[in-house]
PDB file of C-alpha atoms in Angstrom:
ATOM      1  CA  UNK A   1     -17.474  34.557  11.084  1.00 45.00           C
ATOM      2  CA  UNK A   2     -18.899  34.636   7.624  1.00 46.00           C
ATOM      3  CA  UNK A   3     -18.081  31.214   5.145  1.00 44.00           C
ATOM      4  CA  UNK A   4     -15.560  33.511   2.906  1.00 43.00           C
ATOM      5  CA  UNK A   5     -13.616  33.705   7.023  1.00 41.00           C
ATOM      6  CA  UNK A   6     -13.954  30.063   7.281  1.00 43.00           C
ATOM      7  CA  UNK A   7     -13.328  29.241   3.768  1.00 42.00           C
ATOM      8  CA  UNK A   8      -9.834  30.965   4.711  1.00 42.00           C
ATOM      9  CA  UNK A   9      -9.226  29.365   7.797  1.00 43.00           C
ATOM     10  CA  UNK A  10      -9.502  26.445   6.398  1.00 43.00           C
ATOM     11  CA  UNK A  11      -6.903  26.585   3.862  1.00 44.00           C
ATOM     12  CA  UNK A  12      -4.492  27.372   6.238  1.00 47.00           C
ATOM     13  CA  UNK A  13      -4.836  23.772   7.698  1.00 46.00           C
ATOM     14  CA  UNK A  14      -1.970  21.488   6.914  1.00 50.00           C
ATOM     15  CA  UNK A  15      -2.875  18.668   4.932  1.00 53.00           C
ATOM     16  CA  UNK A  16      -2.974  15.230   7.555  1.00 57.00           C
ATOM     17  CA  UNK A  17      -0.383  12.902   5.888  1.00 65.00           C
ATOM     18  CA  UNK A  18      -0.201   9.853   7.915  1.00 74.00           C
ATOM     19  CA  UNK A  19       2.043   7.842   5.915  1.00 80.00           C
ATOM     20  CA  UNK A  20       5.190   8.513   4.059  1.00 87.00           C
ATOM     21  CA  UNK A  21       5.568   8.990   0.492  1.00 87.00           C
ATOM     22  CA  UNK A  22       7.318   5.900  -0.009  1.00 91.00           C
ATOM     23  CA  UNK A  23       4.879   3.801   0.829  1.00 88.00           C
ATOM     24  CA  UNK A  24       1.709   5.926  -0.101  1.00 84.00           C
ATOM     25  CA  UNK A  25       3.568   5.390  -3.906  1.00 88.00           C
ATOM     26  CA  UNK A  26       3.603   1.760  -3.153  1.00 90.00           C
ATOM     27  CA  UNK A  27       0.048   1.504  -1.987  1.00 86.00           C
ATOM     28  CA  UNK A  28      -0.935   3.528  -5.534  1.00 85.00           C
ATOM     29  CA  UNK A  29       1.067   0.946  -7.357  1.00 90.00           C
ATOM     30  CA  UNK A  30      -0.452  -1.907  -5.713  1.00 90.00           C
ATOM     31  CA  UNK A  31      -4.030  -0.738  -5.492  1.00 88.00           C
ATOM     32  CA  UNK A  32      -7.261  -1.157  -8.174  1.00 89.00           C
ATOM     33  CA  UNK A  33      -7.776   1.906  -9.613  1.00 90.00           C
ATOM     34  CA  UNK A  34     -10.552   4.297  -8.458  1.00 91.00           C
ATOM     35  CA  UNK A  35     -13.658   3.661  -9.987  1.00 93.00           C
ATOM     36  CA  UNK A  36     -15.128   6.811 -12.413  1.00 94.00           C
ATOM     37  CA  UNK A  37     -18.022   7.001 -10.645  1.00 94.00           C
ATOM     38  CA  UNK A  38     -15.742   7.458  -7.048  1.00 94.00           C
ATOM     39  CA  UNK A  39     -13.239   9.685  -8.716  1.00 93.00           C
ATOM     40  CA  UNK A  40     -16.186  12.157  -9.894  1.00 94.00           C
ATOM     41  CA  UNK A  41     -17.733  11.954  -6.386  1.00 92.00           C
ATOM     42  CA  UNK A  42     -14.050  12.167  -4.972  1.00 91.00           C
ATOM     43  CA  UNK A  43     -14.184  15.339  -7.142  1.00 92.00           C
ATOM     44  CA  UNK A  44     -17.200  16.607  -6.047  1.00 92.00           C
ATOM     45  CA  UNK A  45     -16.638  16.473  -2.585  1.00 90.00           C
ATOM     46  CA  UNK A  46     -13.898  18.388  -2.986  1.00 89.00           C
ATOM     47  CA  UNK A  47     -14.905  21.214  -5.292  1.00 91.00           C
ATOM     48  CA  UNK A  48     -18.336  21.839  -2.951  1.00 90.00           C
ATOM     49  CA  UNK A  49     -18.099  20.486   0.445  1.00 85.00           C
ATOM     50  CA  UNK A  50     -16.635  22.690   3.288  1.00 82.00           C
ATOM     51  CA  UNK A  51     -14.511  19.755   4.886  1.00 82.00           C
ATOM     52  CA  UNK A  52     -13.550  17.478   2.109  1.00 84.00           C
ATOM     53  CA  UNK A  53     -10.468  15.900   4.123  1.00 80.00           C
ATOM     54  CA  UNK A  54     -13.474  13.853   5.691  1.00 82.00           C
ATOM     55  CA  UNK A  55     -13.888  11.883   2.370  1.00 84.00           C
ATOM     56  CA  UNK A  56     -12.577   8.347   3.197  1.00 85.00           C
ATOM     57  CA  UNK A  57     -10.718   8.764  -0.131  1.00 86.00           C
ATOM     58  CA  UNK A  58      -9.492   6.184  -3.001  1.00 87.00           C
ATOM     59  CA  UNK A  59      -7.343   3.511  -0.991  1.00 88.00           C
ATOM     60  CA  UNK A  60      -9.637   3.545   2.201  1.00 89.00           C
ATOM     61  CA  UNK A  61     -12.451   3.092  -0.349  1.00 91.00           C
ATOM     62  CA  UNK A  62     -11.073   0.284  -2.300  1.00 92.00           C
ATOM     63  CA  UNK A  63      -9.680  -1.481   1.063  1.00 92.00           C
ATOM     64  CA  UNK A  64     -13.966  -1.372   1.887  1.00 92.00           C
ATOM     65  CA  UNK A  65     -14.744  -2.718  -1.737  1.00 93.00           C
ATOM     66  CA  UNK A  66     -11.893  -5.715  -1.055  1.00 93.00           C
ATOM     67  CA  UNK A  67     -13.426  -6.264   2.642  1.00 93.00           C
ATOM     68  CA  UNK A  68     -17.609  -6.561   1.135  1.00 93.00           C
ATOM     69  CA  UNK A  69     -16.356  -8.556  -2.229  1.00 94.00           C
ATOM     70  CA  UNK A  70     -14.709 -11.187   0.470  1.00 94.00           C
ATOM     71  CA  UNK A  71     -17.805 -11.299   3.115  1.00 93.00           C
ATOM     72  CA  UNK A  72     -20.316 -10.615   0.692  1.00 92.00           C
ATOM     73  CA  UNK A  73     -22.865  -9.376   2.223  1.00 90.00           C
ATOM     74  CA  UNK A  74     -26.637  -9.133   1.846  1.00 86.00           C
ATOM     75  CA  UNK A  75     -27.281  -6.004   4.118  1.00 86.00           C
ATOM     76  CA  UNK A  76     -24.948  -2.948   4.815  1.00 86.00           C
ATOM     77  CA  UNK A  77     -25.700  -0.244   7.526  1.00 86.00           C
ATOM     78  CA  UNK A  78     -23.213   2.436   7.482  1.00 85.00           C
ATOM     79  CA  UNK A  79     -23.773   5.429  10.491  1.00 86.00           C
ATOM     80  CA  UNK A  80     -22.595   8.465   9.627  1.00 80.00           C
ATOM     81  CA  UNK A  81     -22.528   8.556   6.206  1.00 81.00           C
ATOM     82  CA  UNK A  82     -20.563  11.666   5.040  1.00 85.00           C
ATOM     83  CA  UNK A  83     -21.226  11.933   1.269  1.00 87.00           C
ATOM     84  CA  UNK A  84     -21.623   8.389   0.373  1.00 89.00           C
ATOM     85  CA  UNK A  85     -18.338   7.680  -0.895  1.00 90.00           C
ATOM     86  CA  UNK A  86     -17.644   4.736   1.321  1.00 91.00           C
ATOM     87  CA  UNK A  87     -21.472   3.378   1.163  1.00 91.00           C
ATOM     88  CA  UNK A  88     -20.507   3.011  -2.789  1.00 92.00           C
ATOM     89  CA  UNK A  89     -17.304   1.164  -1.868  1.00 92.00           C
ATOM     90  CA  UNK A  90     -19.236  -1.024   0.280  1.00 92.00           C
ATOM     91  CA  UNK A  91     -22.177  -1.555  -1.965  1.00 91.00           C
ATOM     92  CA  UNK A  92     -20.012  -3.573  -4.752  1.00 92.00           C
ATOM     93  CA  UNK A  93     -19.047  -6.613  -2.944  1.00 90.00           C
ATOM     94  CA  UNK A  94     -22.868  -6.884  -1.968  1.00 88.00           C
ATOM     95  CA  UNK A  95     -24.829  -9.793  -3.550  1.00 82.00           C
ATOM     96  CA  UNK A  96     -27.716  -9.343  -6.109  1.00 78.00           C
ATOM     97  CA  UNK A  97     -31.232  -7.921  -4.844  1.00 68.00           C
ATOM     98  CA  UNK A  98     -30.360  -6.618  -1.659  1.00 65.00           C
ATOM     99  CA  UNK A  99     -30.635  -3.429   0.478  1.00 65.00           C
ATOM    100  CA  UNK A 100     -28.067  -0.748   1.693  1.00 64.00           C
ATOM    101  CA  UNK A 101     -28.863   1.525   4.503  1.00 67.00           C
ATOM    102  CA  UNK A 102     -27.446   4.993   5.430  1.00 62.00           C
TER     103      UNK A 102
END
């Protein structure tokens, strides 16, 4: 199967919507906006990566950022990093001169 079959394939998935509409508005209403810096990697993932739908995505992200801003932490190990969009979201509740693995 050559990428152009796969690329095809692909876009015949349906989108995975796990929540209704009512409350994925609410959750947009309610939640701190995505950072630039997410929203271009957000982009990018999209635009070049074969399986973007892997992305943990804006809310997921910014229910990570609440999480490490509350514990605070001084060392982060994340396994399976994807394209980093959830390290990020991690990384800014972490205190001052520390390390992040991935």
């Amino acid at each position: 199967m050559r990428r152009f079959d796969i690329l095809i394939t692909l876009s015949k998935i349906p989108s995975m919507h796990f929540i209704s509409e009512e409350l994925e508005d609410y959750i947009e209403r309610h939640s701190e906006k995505e950072p630039e810096l997410l929203a271009a990697l957000n982009k990018e993932t999209y635009q070049k990566i074969l399986l973007p739908r892997m992305l943990s995505g804006h809310f997921q992200g910014r229910v990570l950022s609440m999480l490490s801003k509350l514990i605070r932490p001084t060392n982060i190990l994340e396994i399976g990093t994807y394209t980093g969009y959830s390290a990020l979201c991690l990384c800014e509740g972490m205190q001052e001169r520390v390390a992040a693995h991935h």
